[in-house]
C-alpha cells in the first residue's frame, strides 16, 4: 500500500518559516504512522526529527497532530488513515525542529500541582492499607503518560498558553482522590487560581485526544466539584 | 564551546535504577545531577507490565528464602548467591518503600498489596506456583517510574534531560566525570564529578524482534567497554516467550500468571510435555526453546514461525480488568480481541543478563578479584551483579533496579563524602568531540539504517535462542564487515539542533560493539546454560563452566577471563520444572 506522508517541517538552522514536505512511502497494512516516519528518516531524508522510544503507546514520546487530531504516531495504524496522511507538531508549544516541540513549560505545570504523595504521618512497617474501592477511585488518572496530547488539543490552552491544562489537572486528580494523600488543599489552591481549572470550558477535545482512554473531562469535573465543596 | 558542570555525583540514566539511586544520594547532598537522553518518564522502565517480585506473603505463605531459591534455580545456578540473598531480602523493604511513596498497587480485599503468579516463582522450593508479583494492573513499571520521578521532583533533584552521554572520564582507575551532547542545541557538556553511576538500561535493539524500546542501545555498557572495563556474562540474553508476532511488543507473563496458556497448531497445550509441574509458568529460557522446537517440528500456527497465546477461557472480566494494556495492544496492533481469539506470539529479545560487572554495593569491578574502580558505579539492566545468572526470572528486574539502585546510591553518598574531585584528564572532551566530528564529516556511502537492519537480522538468525559454533563464527565475520562499513557511514543531517541522525549513528556504534562481545563470549562458552543454548554442546557442564565470563577489549582484541560463582545455600543440581 502506498501512502503520501505530508509533514510540516522546520529547522531553525536553515528555514525561516515552516513548510510542507511530501514523501511517498510503501507501507504494510500493520504499519504504524511511526513506521512510516521512520521509513522517511531511514531511507528518504535523514534530517527529519521526531521523538520516539517504546513504539507501543506507553512512553508518551510521540504525540503529534495526525490528520488534524492529536495522536501517538506509534498507536495509530496507517491503514486507518487512508492514502494521504498529514503530520504536524503539537500545537501551542515552541517547535525545536520538525515534529520535536519544547515541553519544558508543560512539565513545569505538571510540577506545579505537586505531583507526589503528600503525607507526613509516619508510615507503618508494612504497607499503608487501602481498600480496592479506594484504589479504584483514582485508577483512571494513574494511566497518564504525560504525552501532552490532551493539553495541546484544548482550545482554552490555545487561547492562553498559561492555562494549567488538562494533563496537570489529571495528575492532581490522581493524588486528590488517593485515600493516602493529605495534600488536596495545597493542590486545589493551585487549581483554583486564575489560570487553573476554571478555564476548562468542557469542550471534550481532551477526552478524544487521550491515547490512554482516560476520561479527562470527568476527572476535571471531579476536581471542580472538590473545589466547590471544599472549605478553601 | 564545551560547558563545564561540577557535581558531587552524576547519574547517567533516569529509569528505575537511576532515579532510585538519585533519591538515595539526594538524602546527603543536593549536588547530584541526573543526565538522561530521554525525558525521565519516557524511560523503558515505564513499559514493564507484570509486576515486581517480593515475598510479602500477602495472599499465601511466602518467604524470601523461597524467592532466593527460585532466583538461583532460574539462573541455572550462575547467579552469585550472596547477591541474590541480599536482593530477595531487600525486595520486601523496597516494595513497602514504593507504597509509602504513593505507588498505587492493586489491593487485596483487606487492603494489602495484591500479588499474582509469575514464571518460575514457587512455594516451598519448587512445589507449585506462588503469588509473589506485586502489581498495579499491567502497568507496574509505569507506576514505579512515575512514583520515583515524583519523589525526585519532591526532593528537587537536578535533571539534564535529552543529554546523550558520549564518554566516561576514567584515568588511573579513578572516575572523573562524563561528557554529554545536548540534543536541543548540539553542544557538548562536561560533567566533572567525584562519582558517576551508569544506569543506562539494556540493549535488545541488536536483535530484529525485540520488546525493547528504540532507545535501548546499550550506550553505557559499550562506553565502559571502550574505557577498558570488562563486561560480564554477555553471552546470556533472554528471549521472552510471548512477543506479538513480528512486532515483538511484549505480552507480559502476567497473562500466563492469570491463567493464559500457549498452544500449537493442533491446539495442544504443548508445555504439558516439557514442564509438567510449572507448565506455562516455567522460566522463559525453557519456554522459548520449547516454542522454537514446536515451530521447527512443524507445529507452528499454519506451519509458520509463531504460536498462540490463548486467554479466551479467562473471561472478559479478568482480561479487561487485570490485563487492560495488553488487551489494548492486541486490539490496536493486531485487530484481535483476546477475549475471543488467541494472540499470535513468538519469542522476543527482551533482557540482557550480562553487563558492567559490579559488586553488591554497585561498585564497578575491574577483574576476577573484584577490584573496584574508584568512583564508578553501575546499576539496573546495564549492570551485572550477578543476580540473574544465565536467565532472569520475571519480576526480578524491577527488584534489581530498586535494590541495587538504592545500594549503589547509598555507597556513592558515602564515597563522595570522603573523596575529592580528581583532576580532569587533559583534553577531556576531545575523544567525544572527535567521535561526533568524524560521523558528521564522514563522506562514505553507507547508511546507518541499512547496517542496523543487517545487524539485527543476522543476530536474530545466528546468536539468539539456538546457537552453534558455525553460526557464531559466521556472525563474527559479519560483524567485522559491519564494523568496517560503519567507518564509512554518511549522515544526511549535519546540523546541530536535535540531530537524531547523529544520535542513531552513535547508537549503532554501541550495538556493534556489544554484539561482538556477545558473540565472542558465546563462542567461547562450550556448554548450554540458561538462555545460552549451544546445539553443539546441549548439556550444562558445571565442571568446566560454572563461572562468569569477563570480556575485555584491549586494542581491538578480545581477552576472556573467568570469575568463580559465589555459592552459599544451594548447590547446583539439574534444573527440572
Ligand atoms: C516490555 C517490557 C516489560 C517488562 N516487564 C517487566 C516486569 O513486569 N517485571 C520486571 O521485573 N521487569 C520487567 N521488564 C524489565 C525491566 O523493565 C527493565 O529491565 C528495567 O526497567 C530496566 O531499568 P533501568 O533503570 O536499568 O533502565 P531503563 O529504564 O531502560 O532506563 C535507561 C535510562 O538510561 C538513559 N540512557 C541510556 N543511554 C544513555 C546515554 N547515552 N546518555 C544518557 N542517558 C542514557 C535513558 O534515557 C533512560 O533514562 C520488562 C521489560 C520490557 C522491555
Ligand atoms: S513511542 Fe512511546 S508512546 Fe509512542
Coordinates of C-alpha atoms and ligand atoms in Angstrom, one line a residue, chain A residues 56, chain B residues 11-19 34-53 116 118 140-141 144-145 160 162-167 179-181 198-202 210-213 215-220 223 238 240 248-254 284 329 349-352 379-383 388 392-401 503 507 510, ligand 1:
Chain A
X56 CA 3.7 0.9 21.7
Chain B
X11 CA 23.8 9.6 37.4
X12 CA 23.5 8.6 33.8
X13 CA 20.1 7.3 33.1
X14 CA 16.7 8.2 34.5
X15 CA 14.9 4.8 34.5
X16 CA 14.1 3.0 37.7
X17 CA 17.8 2.3 38.6
X18 CA 19.0 5.8 38.0
X19 CA 16.1 7.5 39.8
X34 CA 20.7 13.0 36.6
X35 CA 21.7 13.1 32.9
X36 CA 19.4 11.3 30.5
X37 CA 19.0 11.0 26.8
X38 CA 15.2 10.7 27.3
X39 CA 12.9 12.7 29.5
X40 CA 12.9 10.6 32.7
X41 CA 9.3 9.3 32.3
X42 CA 10.0 8.2 28.8
X43 CA 12.5 5.6 30.1
X44 CA 11.9 2.0 29.4
X45 CA 11.2 1.0 33.0
X46 CA 7.8 2.6 32.2
X47 CA 6.9 -0.3 29.9
X48 CA 7.3 -3.0 32.4
X49 CA 4.0 -4.7 32.8
X50 CA 3.5 -7.6 35.0
X51 CA 4.9 -7.0 38.5
X52 CA 7.7 -6.8 41.0
X53 CA 8.6 -9.8 43.0
X116 CA 0.0 -12.6 41.3
X118 CA 4.7 -15.4 37.6
X140 CA 3.6 -1.8 37.2
X141 CA 6.7 -0.3 35.6
X144 CA 7.2 2.6 39.5
X145 CA 8.8 5.1 37.1
X160 CA 19.7 17.3 32.4
X162 CA 17.8 14.9 26.5
X163 CA 21.5 14.9 27.1
X164 CA 23.2 12.0 25.4
X165 CA 26.3 10.8 27.3
X166 CA 29.2 10.0 25.0
X167 CA 32.2 9.3 27.1
X179 CA 30.9 14.1 28.6
X180 CA 27.4 14.6 27.1
X181 CA 25.8 16.0 24.0
X198 CA 25.7 4.3 34.9
X199 CA 22.0 3.2 34.7
X200 CA 21.6 3.2 31.0
X201 CA 19.4 0.1 30.6
X202 CA 19.6 -2.8 28.2
X210 CA 12.5 -7.3 20.5
X211 CA 10.4 -5.9 23.2
X212 CA 12.9 -3.2 23.8
X213 CA 12.4 0.5 23.1
X215 CA 16.5 3.8 22.8
X216 CA 17.8 0.6 24.3
X217 CA 21.1 0.5 22.6
X218 CA 23.5 -0.3 25.4
X219 CA 25.2 3.1 25.5
X220 CA 26.7 2.9 29.0
X223 CA 31.2 3.2 26.7
X238 CA 16.9 -13.5 27.4
X240 CA 10.8 -13.7 26.3
X248 CA 8.0 -8.0 19.3
X249 CA 5.8 -6.0 21.6
X250 CA 5.6 -7.8 24.9
X251 CA 2.6 -9.6 26.2
X252 CA 3.5 -9.9 29.8
X253 CA 4.0 -13.2 31.6
X254 CA 1.2 -11.9 33.8
X284 CA 11.5 -18.0 30.0
X329 CA -2.1 -3.8 22.3
X349 CA 14.6 -10.4 22.6
X350 CA 13.9 -9.0 26.0
X351 CA 16.6 -8.7 28.6
X352 CA 20.4 -8.5 29.0
X379 CA 23.0 -0.4 38.4
X380 CA 20.0 -1.8 36.7
X381 CA 19.9 -3.7 33.4
X382 CA 23.2 -2.3 32.2
X383 CA 24.9 -3.8 35.3
X388 CA 20.2 -13.2 37.2
X392 CA 16.4 -13.9 34.8
X393 CA 13.1 -14.6 36.3
X394 CA 10.1 -12.4 35.6
X395 CA 9.6 -9.6 38.1
X396 CA 13.2 -9.7 39.2
X397 CA 14.5 -6.9 37.1
X398 CA 12.3 -4.4 38.8
X399 CA 13.6 -5.8 42.1
X400 CA 17.1 -5.5 40.8
X401 CA 16.8 -1.9 39.7
X503 CA 22.4 10.0 17.7
X507 CA 23.9 4.2 19.0
X510 CA 27.4 0.8 20.7
Ligands
LIG1 C1 8.1 -4.6 27.7 C2 8.8 -4.9 28.9 C3 8.2 -5.4 30.0 C4 8.9 -5.7 31.2 N1 8.2 -6.1 32.3 C5 8.9 -6.4 33.4 C6 8.2 -6.8 34.6 O1 7.0 -7.0 34.6 N2 8.9 -7.1 35.7 C7 10.3 -6.9 35.7 O2 10.9 -7.1 36.8 N3 11.0 -6.5 34.6 C8 10.3 -6.2 33.5 N4 11.0 -5.8 32.4 C9 12.4 -5.5 32.5 C10 12.6 -4.1 33.2 O3 11.6 -3.3 32.9 C11 13.9 -3.5 32.8 O4 15.0 -4.4 32.8 C12 14.2 -2.3 33.7 O5 13.1 -1.4 33.8 C13 15.5 -1.6 33.4 O6 15.6 -0.4 34.1 P1 16.9 0.5 34.1 O7 16.6 1.6 35.1 O8 18.1 -0.3 34.2 O9 16.9 1.1 32.6 P2 15.8 1.9 31.7 O10 14.5 2.1 32.4 O11 15.8 1.4 30.4 O12 16.5 3.4 31.7 C14 17.6 3.7 31.0 C15 17.9 5.1 31.1 O13 19.2 5.4 30.6 C16 19.1 6.5 29.8 N5 20.3 6.5 28.8 C17 20.6 5.4 28.0 N6 21.7 5.7 27.3 C18 22.0 7.0 27.6 C19 23.1 7.9 27.2 N7 23.9 7.5 26.2 N8 23.1 9.1 27.8 C20 22.2 9.5 28.7 N9 21.2 8.7 29.1 C21 21.1 7.4 28.6 C22 17.8 6.6 29.2 O14 17.4 7.9 28.8 C23 16.9 6.0 30.3 O15 16.6 7.1 31.2 C24 10.3 -5.5 31.2 C25 11.0 -5.0 30.1 C26 10.3 -4.8 28.9 C27 11.0 -4.4 27.7

